[in-house]
Amino acid sequence: MISKGGSEALLQALVNAAQTPTPDYNVLLFLLRLAAKVGQKDKKFGLKAQKLEAVDVTLSLAKKNLNHKQNLTHCLWVLRVYASSVTVGTTLGVNGAMELLFKVITPYTRKHTTTARAAVEAMAALLKSKPNSRRAVSKGYVCQLLRLYQDWHQQDTSNSYICIRRAFLLCLKHITNVRSGRECFLLASGMETLFKTAQDCLSSKSLAPITNTVTQILRKTYPKMPLPSAALSSLYSFPIPGSARKGPSQPSPEEKLLSYGCEEGGEEIEKDLNREDVEVKEEDDDLETDVEKLMSQPKLDRPESDLEQYRAMCSELCCSLLEFKSEPEDEGSSDDATGTLTRSCLGVIPHATPANHQPKCREGDQASNSPKLPQKAPRVPVQNCLAKEKTSQGPGKLSPDKLGPVMDTASLNVLDVQNCRGRCLNSCEPVGASEVIKKLLERHPGNIPFHNPRFYMAKAGRTRSIPEFRVLAFPDFWGHQTLPYSQSTYQRRYGIQKTKIFEDVRRVIQPEDTIDRVIFNLDGPSCDAPECLKFFSKFESGNLRQAIQMREFEYDLILNPDVNTSLHQQWFYFEVSAMKSATPYRFNIINCEKPNSQFNYGMQPVMYSVKEALQGRPHWIRVGYDLCYYKNHYQRCTAAAVAAGTSGKLCYTLSFTVVFPHKDDVCYLAYHYPYTYSAMMSHLDILEQNRNPKKIFFRKQTLCHSLGGNPCPLLTITAMPVSESCYDLEKFRGRPYVVLMARVHPGESNASWVMKGTLEFLLSSDPIADLLRHCFIFKVIPMLNPDGVINGNQRCSLSGDDLNRQWLKPSATLQPTIYHSKGLLYYLRSLGRVPVVFCDYHGHSQKKNVFLYGCSIKETLWQAGHSVDTTVVTEDVGYRTLAKILDKVAPAFLMSSCNFLVEKSRESTARVVAWHEIGVLRSYTMESTFCGCSHGLYKGLQMGTGELEEMGAKFCLGLLVLQLKSLPCSREVMAQAASLLDLEEEIADLRVQRTSPVSVETDDELPVGDDVDYNTDSCSDQEGDFSELDYAMRERPRGPDGGSAEAEAGKGQVCGLKPCDGLYISSR
């Protein structure tokens, strides 16, 4: 009807009927009802009505029928539909529509409530227009609307007219979209009024339309303020080679994208503050559709002669069997738990950092006065860690002897040893902390697989950090044991997010109730107050910059941005002590950056208790309740915002409550299970020591050194050749390569746990692992960004770069690990040995399950709506095979979450470069969730370290199945595989474990493209939804007056919304 001109015909009929000398209202009311219904479906209805002069006619009819409620109500329904067009709404405002509506809107009454509701909802529609909102402010309507809302709220004790009360709130919501409206609202004590009236509504689901809208208004009018920390960038800086600056003096493109500001010339803020700010999405729709570019072969980014240096990293291709067996150990490997660490004689690519580039700390950091690091760390016997005594200690940290140039203490935070608490760094104690460590080492059960505290201490002594860490976090020293059970995803109670937002608002309304005391501060002095928690974060991978006590048991926490940036605050890892028992402590991390988080969908942070560990339970466990993640009122004043003279982007709060298991314990809280660089290095030593050298070829080399001077290990793993015969050596060297990498983003610690599972399986005595070693040569780089991990970064390296956006043209100086990783791939390609699989392990913060991203020209073109010329574009579909296999053999993996699109914004990532430049068909990014699974065996459970390690092992199994099903394979291998496992039976077992078909997303997450009102400030109220208007028109009595029937029509009418875990989503 609409496409055939039905709207125009209807409007013309309405105009004609209204302009007759004696209008027939039976006809007019029918036409008005029909216009209200058709207008809901026709997005241009208002503009069409204005063109045909139906807007003026309807407004005139309304003015003539002020005393005839039935006729007036029909006119108001249609005016509301007209006003859905902002242009028409503005015209109606100029022509006196708002003044007309205020004659109709009255204080609380039970008469003519349908008319009152239509008038208030029409007013709300008009106020979507910014000029109308300003006009309402200038006429004093803000105070009037507040009084009317308060009257209806107080008098409607039976909650019969929720929609009318909400319509008043929508009027206020639209008015406060303009600056003058917000100012007038605050002057009229609007915050106090709404805060007070909504208190008794928070716990009622039926009143959620009221509390949701109140929350949106309060958050919008909450005074914006800078973060308590005045720093624009990271506390730590690092002098970038080739640059005189110590930090980012110019705003980066990413900072520019993330910042937004006010309009020029002091104009009104025209932005709808409910709209989500522009975000850098993990999945971009910017698809690459240039077929010629996709199919071209890029040139080398370096001279071909430079590739010769990587020959030393592929010695398996040229060395004899005798050389394999007699190769020296690499630096840092150990003969036994108390033996000395010996250095390898293997070739190493030169250090990337010039000798004069040393890490620096900002003013106020105590470590900035420490002596500069020498260029090379001396080799220190592990037993020396226990031989010397040094009594300098930090608060609650045991400080043993000097371990090396970077770490001269290993404070171990153990409350169970009475004399180790309360000692200060650089204080003189009669008893050396080394004695305490000796006792702890004697007490260590030694039952944590692939962990040795002595190994860890030795490796930590060689680890270089910007703050020159002199403290070991106890969980990293003592070790973590996988929980013997799985933890369910957290189900938060209804309304907790709104409750916390109201508590934030209370700080403005009742500031006298807050303490606002800085008790931990890396920037400068802090208050050492009694009866409060103690915080600490100056240890490897730690990140907490400031802690502010707001109430007795509530603390605001501020994270440090990545080094040399003012961005990427998400990862946290800190120590907390001096707690009381059975006391709930609320923590608010107030400068998070990402616009959404799995913390809203069942994810919990992790905690490690020292007392629990000493009692035989050394576990990181998921903890916390009343979790929510929402946008707050703090502005992140980035360098880009300051340079542009604009306001900063708003931050997000992660809020959760923890009850600690013991009084006066020392606990550690983290975003996810920490996995430090020192842990990785000690883990590699243990793996090397435990392997079977007769069967396993394992070589650990240094790919290069990072900017901070830390070695980036490169592992080669395969099966030893059977003999020195030419045939066996040829088979050995002819095995295809698989290249695996992880932890390019420091905050994605789950990637390291998956890699740990992969390495432990590859080096195990499992017959399947043995067969896999006979099938492939594995090149593994377990940590691509050592400096970022060490210094507690979320995403970047010391140069301030996201290393996974540097693969197109990496710099040997600024991004050495990427430069040499790509060089190794180039070298393999030059030998005609392009890897059959390349996989970069990552973590995903906004999705559940484990899945792959791959590359396909055809799928990209199809997704973009382009036709594919199959005579030009030919493609091997084998890129999908591994994902299909993992979907069958790995319980945490979900094929339907995978995609194989090539995006312009991802062209510089490892996955796309390995596919496009190196020619790897099966080039993947494997994303592991921080939260849990939405399907199958682990549905409803959070991922633990055991599940992550299992995924790493299952990835290896997937490679074996890939070899058997898709790659050239010898009969011998096929026979061995058949004797080891029945693949079809194993797959069938997993299918039984999986549930019936489920959607990709969980019930509390909407499919991509739908907005979840998780931060209660999006336009989720759907004022354009006219379902209740349809209901009102159906129920509308046909009598001439309406009288008492109208009074009943408004009762119990709740807007068409449905609750969703404490939030509200429009019903459809």
Tab-separated table of N, CA, C and O in Angstrom, residues 166 335 448 528 770 814 875 945 963:
chain	number	residue	atom	x	y	z
A	166	ARG	N	6.546	7.377	32.459
A	166	ARG	CA	7.724	7.198	31.611
A	166	ARG	C	7.755	8.230	30.481
A	166	ARG	O	8.837	8.701	30.087
A	335	ASP	N	70.344	-28.097	34.412
A	335	ASP	CA	70.645	-29.509	34.555
A	335	ASP	C	69.739	-30.157	35.584
A	335	ASP	O	69.300	-31.281	35.437
A	448	ILE	N	53.258	-29.327	41.471
A	448	ILE	CA	52.650	-28.522	40.416
A	448	ILE	C	53.347	-28.863	39.104
A	448	ILE	O	54.547	-28.621	38.954
A	528	ASP	N	48.923	6.397	54.063
A	528	ASP	CA	49.037	5.104	54.740
A	528	ASP	C	48.032	5.066	55.883
A	528	ASP	O	48.377	5.180	57.056
A	770	ASP	N	53.958	-38.325	19.364
A	770	ASP	CA	55.117	-38.868	18.654
A	770	ASP	C	54.839	-38.957	17.159
A	770	ASP	O	55.678	-38.607	16.322
A	814	LEU	N	62.303	-1.050	15.755
A	814	LEU	CA	61.156	-0.774	16.630
A	814	LEU	C	60.305	-2.007	16.900
A	814	LEU	O	59.690	-2.112	17.965
A	875	GLU	N	40.453	-21.007	-5.895
A	875	GLU	CA	40.844	-21.058	-4.490
A	875	GLU	C	40.671	-22.468	-3.945
A	875	GLU	O	39.657	-23.133	-4.194
A	945	THR	N	42.319	-22.789	33.334
A	945	THR	CA	43.590	-23.071	32.672
A	945	THR	C	43.605	-24.489	32.107
A	945	THR	O	44.242	-24.746	31.082
A	963	GLN	N	46.517	-33.829	8.662
A	963	GLN	CA	47.539	-34.546	7.905
A	963	GLN	C	46.973	-35.819	7.292
A	963	GLN	O	47.236	-36.146	6.125
